[in-house]
mmCIF file of C-alpha atoms in Angstrom:
data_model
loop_
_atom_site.group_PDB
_atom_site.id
_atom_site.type_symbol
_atom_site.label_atom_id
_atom_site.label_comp_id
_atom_site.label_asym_id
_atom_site.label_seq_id
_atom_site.Cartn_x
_atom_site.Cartn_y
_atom_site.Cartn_z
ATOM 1 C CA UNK A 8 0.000 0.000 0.000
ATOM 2 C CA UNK A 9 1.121 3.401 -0.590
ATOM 3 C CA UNK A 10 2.718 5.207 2.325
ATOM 4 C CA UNK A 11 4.495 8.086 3.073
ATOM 5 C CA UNK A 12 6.672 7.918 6.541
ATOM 6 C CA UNK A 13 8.400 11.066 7.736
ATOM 7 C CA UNK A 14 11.457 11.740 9.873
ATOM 8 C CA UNK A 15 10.656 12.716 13.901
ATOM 9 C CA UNK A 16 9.644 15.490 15.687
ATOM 10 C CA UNK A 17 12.782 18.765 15.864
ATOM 11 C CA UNK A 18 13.263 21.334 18.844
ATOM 12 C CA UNK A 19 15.343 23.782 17.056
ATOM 13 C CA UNK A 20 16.783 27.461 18.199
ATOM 14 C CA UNK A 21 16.112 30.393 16.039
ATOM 15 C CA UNK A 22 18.728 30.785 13.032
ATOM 16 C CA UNK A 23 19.220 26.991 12.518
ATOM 17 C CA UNK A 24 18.466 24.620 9.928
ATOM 18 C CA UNK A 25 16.610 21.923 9.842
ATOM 19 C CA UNK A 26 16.472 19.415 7.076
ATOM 20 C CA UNK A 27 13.075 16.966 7.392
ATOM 21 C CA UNK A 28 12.698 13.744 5.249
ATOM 22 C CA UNK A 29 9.614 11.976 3.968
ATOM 23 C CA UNK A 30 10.333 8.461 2.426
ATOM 24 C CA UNK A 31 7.777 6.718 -0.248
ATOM 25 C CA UNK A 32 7.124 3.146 -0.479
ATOM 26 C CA UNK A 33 4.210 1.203 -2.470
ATOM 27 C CA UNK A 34 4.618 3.036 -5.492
ATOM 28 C CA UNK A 35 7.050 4.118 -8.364
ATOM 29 C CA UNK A 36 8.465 7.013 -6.583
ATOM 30 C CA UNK A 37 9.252 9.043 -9.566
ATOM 31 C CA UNK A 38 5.995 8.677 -11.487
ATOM 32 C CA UNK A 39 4.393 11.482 -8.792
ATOM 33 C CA UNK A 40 4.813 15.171 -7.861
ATOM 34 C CA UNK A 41 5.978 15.140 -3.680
ATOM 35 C CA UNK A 42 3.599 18.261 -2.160
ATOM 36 C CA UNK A 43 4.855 20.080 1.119
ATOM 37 C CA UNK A 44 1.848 21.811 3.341
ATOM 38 C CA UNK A 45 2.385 23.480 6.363
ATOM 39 C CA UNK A 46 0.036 23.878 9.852
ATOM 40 C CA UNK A 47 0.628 25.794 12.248
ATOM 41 C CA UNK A 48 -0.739 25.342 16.060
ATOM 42 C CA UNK A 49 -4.432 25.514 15.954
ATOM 43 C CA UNK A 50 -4.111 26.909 12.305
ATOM 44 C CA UNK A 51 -5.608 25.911 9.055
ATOM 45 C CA UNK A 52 -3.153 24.440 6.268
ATOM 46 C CA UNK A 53 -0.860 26.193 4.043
ATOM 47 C CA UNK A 54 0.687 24.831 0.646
ATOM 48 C CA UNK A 55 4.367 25.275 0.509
ATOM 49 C CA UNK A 56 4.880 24.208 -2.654
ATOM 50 C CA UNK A 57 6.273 20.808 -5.061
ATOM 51 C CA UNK A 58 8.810 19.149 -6.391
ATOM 52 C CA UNK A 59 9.044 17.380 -9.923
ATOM 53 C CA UNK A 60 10.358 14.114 -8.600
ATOM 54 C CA UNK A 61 12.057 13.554 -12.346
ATOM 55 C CA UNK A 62 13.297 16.451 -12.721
ATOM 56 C CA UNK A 63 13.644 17.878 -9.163
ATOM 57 C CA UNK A 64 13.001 21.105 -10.020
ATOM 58 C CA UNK A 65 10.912 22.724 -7.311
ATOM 59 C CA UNK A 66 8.075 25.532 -7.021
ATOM 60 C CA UNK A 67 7.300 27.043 -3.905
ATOM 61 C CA UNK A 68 4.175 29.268 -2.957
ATOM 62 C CA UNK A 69 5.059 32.689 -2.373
ATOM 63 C CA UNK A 70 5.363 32.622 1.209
ATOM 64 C CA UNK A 71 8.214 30.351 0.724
ATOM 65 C CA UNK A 72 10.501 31.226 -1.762
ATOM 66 C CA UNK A 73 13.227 32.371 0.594
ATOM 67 C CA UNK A 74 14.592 29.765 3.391
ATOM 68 C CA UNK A 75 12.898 26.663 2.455
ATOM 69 C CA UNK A 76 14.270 24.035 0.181
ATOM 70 C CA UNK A 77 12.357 21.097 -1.067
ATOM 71 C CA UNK A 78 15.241 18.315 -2.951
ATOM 72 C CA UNK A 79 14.677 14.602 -3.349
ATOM 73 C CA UNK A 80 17.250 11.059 -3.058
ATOM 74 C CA UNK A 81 15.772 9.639 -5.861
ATOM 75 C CA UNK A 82 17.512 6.289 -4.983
ATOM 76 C CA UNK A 83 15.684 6.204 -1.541
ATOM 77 C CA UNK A 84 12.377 7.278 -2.671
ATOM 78 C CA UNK A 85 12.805 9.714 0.015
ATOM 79 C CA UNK A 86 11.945 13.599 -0.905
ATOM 80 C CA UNK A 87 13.408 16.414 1.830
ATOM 81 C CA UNK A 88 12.560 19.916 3.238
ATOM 82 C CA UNK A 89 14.770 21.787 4.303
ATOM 83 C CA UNK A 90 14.190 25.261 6.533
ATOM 84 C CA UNK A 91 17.400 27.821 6.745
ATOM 85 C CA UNK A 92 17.588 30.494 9.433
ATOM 86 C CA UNK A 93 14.734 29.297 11.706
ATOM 87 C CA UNK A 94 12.761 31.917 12.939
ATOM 88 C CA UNK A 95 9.848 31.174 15.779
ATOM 89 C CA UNK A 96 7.235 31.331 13.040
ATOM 90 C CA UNK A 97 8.326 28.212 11.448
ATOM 91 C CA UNK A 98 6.726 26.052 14.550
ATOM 92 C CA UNK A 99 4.379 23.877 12.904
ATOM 93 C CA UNK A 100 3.760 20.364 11.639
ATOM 94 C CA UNK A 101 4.750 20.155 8.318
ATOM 95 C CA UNK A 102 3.406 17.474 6.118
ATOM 96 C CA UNK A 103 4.475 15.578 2.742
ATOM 97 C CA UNK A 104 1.601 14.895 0.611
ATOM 98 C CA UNK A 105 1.568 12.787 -2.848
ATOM 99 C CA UNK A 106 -1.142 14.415 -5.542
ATOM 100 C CA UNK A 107 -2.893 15.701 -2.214
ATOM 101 C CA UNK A 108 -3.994 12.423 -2.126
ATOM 102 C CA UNK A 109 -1.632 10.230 0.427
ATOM 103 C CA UNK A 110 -0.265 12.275 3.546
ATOM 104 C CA UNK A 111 2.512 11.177 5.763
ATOM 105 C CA UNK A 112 2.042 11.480 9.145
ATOM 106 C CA UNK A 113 3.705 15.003 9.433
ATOM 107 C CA UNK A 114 6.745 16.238 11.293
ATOM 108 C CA UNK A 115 6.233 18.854 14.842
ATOM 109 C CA UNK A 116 8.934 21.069 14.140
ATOM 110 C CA UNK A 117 9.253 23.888 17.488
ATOM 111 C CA UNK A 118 11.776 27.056 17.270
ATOM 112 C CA UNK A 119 12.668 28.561 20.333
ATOM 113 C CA UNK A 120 14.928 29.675 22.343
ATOM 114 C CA UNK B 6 -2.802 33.785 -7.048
ATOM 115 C CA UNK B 7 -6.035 32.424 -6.448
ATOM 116 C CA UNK B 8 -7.358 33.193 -3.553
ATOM 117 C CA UNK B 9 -10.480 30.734 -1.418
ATOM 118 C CA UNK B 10 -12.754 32.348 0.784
ATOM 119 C CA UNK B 11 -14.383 29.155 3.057
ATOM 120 C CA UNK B 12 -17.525 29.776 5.584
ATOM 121 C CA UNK B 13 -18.015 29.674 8.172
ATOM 122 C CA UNK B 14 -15.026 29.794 10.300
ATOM 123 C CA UNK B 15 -16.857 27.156 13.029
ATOM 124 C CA UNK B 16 -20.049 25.454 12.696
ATOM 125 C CA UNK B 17 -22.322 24.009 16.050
ATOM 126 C CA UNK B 18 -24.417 20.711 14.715
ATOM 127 C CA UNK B 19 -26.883 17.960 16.371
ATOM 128 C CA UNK B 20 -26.155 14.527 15.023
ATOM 129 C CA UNK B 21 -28.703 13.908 12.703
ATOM 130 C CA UNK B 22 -28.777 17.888 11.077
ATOM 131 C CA UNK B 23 -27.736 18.532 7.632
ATOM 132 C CA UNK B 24 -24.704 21.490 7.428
ATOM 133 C CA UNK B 25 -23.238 23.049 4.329
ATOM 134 C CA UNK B 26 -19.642 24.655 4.202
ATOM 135 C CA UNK B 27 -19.300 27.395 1.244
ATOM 136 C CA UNK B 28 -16.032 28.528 -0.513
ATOM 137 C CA UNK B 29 -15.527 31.021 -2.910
ATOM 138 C CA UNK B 30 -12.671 31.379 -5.245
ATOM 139 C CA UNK B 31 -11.114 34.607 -6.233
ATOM 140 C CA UNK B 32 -11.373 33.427 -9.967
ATOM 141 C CA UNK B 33 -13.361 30.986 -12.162
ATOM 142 C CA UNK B 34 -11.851 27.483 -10.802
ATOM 143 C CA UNK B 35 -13.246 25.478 -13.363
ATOM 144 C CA UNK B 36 -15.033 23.071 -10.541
ATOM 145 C CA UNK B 37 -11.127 22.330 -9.530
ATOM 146 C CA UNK B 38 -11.804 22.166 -5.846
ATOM 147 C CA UNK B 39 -11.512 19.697 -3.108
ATOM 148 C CA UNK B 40 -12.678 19.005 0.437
ATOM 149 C CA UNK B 41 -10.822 17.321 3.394
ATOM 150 C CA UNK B 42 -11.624 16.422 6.450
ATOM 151 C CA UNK B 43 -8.912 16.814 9.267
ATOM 152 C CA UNK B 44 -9.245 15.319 12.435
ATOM 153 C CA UNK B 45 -6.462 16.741 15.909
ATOM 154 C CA UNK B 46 -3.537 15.492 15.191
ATOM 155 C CA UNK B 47 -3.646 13.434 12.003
ATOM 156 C CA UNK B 48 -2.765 14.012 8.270
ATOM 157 C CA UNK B 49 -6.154 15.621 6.359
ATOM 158 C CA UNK B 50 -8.350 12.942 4.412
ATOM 159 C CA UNK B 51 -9.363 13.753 1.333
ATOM 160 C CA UNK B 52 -13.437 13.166 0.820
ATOM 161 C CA UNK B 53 -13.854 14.931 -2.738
ATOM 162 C CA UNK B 54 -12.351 15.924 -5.526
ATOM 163 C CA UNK B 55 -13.180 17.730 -8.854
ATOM 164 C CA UNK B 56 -16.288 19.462 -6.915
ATOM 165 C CA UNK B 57 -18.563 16.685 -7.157
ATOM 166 C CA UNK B 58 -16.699 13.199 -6.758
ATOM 167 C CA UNK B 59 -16.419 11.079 -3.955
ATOM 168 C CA UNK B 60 -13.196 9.053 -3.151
ATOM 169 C CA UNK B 61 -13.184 5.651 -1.940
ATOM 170 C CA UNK B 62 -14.408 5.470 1.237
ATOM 171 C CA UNK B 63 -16.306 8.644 1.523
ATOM 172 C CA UNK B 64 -19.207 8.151 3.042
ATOM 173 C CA UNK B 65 -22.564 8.816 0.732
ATOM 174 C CA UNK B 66 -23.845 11.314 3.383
ATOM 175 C CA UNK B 67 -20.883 13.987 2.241
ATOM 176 C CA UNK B 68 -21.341 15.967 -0.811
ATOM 177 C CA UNK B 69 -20.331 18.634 -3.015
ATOM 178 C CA UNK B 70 -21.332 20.875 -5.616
ATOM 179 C CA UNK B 71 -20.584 24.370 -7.999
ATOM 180 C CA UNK B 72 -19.312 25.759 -10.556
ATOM 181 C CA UNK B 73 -17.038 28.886 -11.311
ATOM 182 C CA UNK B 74 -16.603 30.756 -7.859
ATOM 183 C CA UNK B 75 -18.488 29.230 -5.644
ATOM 184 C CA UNK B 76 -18.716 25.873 -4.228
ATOM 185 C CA UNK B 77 -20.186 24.112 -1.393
ATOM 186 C CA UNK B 78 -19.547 21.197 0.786
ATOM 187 C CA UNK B 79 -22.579 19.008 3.072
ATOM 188 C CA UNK B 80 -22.764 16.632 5.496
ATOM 189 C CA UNK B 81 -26.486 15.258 5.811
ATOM 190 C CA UNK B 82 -27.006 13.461 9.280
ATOM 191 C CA UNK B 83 -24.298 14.562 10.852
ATOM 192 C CA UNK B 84 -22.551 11.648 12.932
ATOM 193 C CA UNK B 85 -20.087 11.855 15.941
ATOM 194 C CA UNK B 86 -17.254 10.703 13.872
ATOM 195 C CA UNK B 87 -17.941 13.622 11.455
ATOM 196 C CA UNK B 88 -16.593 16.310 14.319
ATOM 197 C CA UNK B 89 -13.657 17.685 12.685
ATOM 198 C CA UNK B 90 -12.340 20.513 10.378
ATOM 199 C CA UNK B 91 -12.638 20.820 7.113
ATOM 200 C CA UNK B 92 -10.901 22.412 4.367
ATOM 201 C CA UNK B 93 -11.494 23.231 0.357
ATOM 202 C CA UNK B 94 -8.498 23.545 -1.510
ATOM 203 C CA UNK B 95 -8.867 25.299 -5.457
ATOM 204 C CA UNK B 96 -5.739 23.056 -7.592
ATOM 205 C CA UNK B 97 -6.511 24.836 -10.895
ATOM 206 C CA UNK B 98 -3.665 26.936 -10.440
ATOM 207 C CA UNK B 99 -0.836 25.583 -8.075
ATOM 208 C CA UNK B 100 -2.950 25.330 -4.955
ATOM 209 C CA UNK B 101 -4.616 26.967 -2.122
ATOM 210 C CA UNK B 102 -6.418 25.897 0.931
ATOM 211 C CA UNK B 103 -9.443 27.960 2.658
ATOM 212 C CA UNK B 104 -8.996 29.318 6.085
ATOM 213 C CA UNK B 105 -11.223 25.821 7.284
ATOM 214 C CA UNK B 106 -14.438 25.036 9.670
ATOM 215 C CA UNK B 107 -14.288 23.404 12.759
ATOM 216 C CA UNK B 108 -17.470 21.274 13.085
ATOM 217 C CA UNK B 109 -18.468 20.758 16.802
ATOM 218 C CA UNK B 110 -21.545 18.920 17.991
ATOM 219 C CA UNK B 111 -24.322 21.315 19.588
#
């Protein structure tokens, strides 16, 4: 069955990085887009962005063209966000998502000091 | 960027009622819209797709409708596994989420 299984939860200071993974299994990994959404506490959701997983050329939403990285290891069937220069805003759970479809079971990522 | 405009923020339902969730899309969506369902602490579901069409699983009692701007989401006979939020989501152009509804039971 398809699944999606991401890395745990992070307790990062402000101006780190973090780098989160989310590894596919059950289907031909390359064959489907890998979608990033964000939630913050007691927020709604908020699309980050994608990643071609042939090509691995990514496109973020607006809010997230600076600091966030999306990349892939194609080999693993595992795609990756990254987050530069955490700031307290980024607490959230962050979620992989293929065609919107299948969800992993997201990452709790805290900033603070 | 398209923009989705979802009502109410919170709705208050008896089991058994019928309630309808709106969204309205900054631009013609082309009935490009979807609903989830997101219960605390887990990944969203999603129920419907392409306005109208029901993924495996979804229960017959969930339904959706529209065209161009506005859309709508129901749940007839609201049961106690139904409490939840929910969320459209316009994927016409790259995608955006409404702001959601929190369903509670009356």
């Amino acid at each position: 069955q398809i699944q999606l299984v991401q890395s745990g939860p992070e307790l990062k200071k402000p101006g780190e990085s973090l780098k989160i993974s989310c590894k596919a299994s059950g289907y031909t990994f390359t064959d489907y887009a890998m979608q990033w959404v964000k939630q913050a506490p007691g927020k709604g959701l908020q699309y980050m962005g994608w990643i071609n997983t042939q090509t691995g050329k990514p496109t973020y939403a607006d809010d997230f063209k600076e600091r966030f990285v999306f990349s892939l290891e194609t080999s693993a069937s595992t795609a990756y966000l990254q987050i530069n220069n955490l700031k307290n805003e980024d607490t959230a759970t962050y979620f992989c998502a293929r065609s919107l479809r299948y969800w992993g079971q997201g990452v709790m990522v805290t900033v603070s000091s | 960027d398209i923009q989705m405009t979802q009502s109410p923020p919170s709705l208050s339902a008896s089991l058994g009622d019928k309630v309808t969730i709106t969204c309205q899309a900054s631009q013609n969506i082309n009935k490009y819209i979807a609903w989830y369902q997101q219960k605390p602490g887990k990944a969203p579901r999603l129920l419907i797709r392409y306005t109208s069409t029901l993924e495996s699983g979804t229960p017959s009692r969930f339904s959706g409708s529209g065209s161009g701007r506005d859309y709508s989401f129901s749940i007839s006979n609201v049961e106690s596994e139904d409490i939840a939020s929910y969320y459209c989501l316009q994927y016409v152009n790259l995608y955006t989420f409404g702001a959601g509804t929190k369903l509670e039971l009356k």
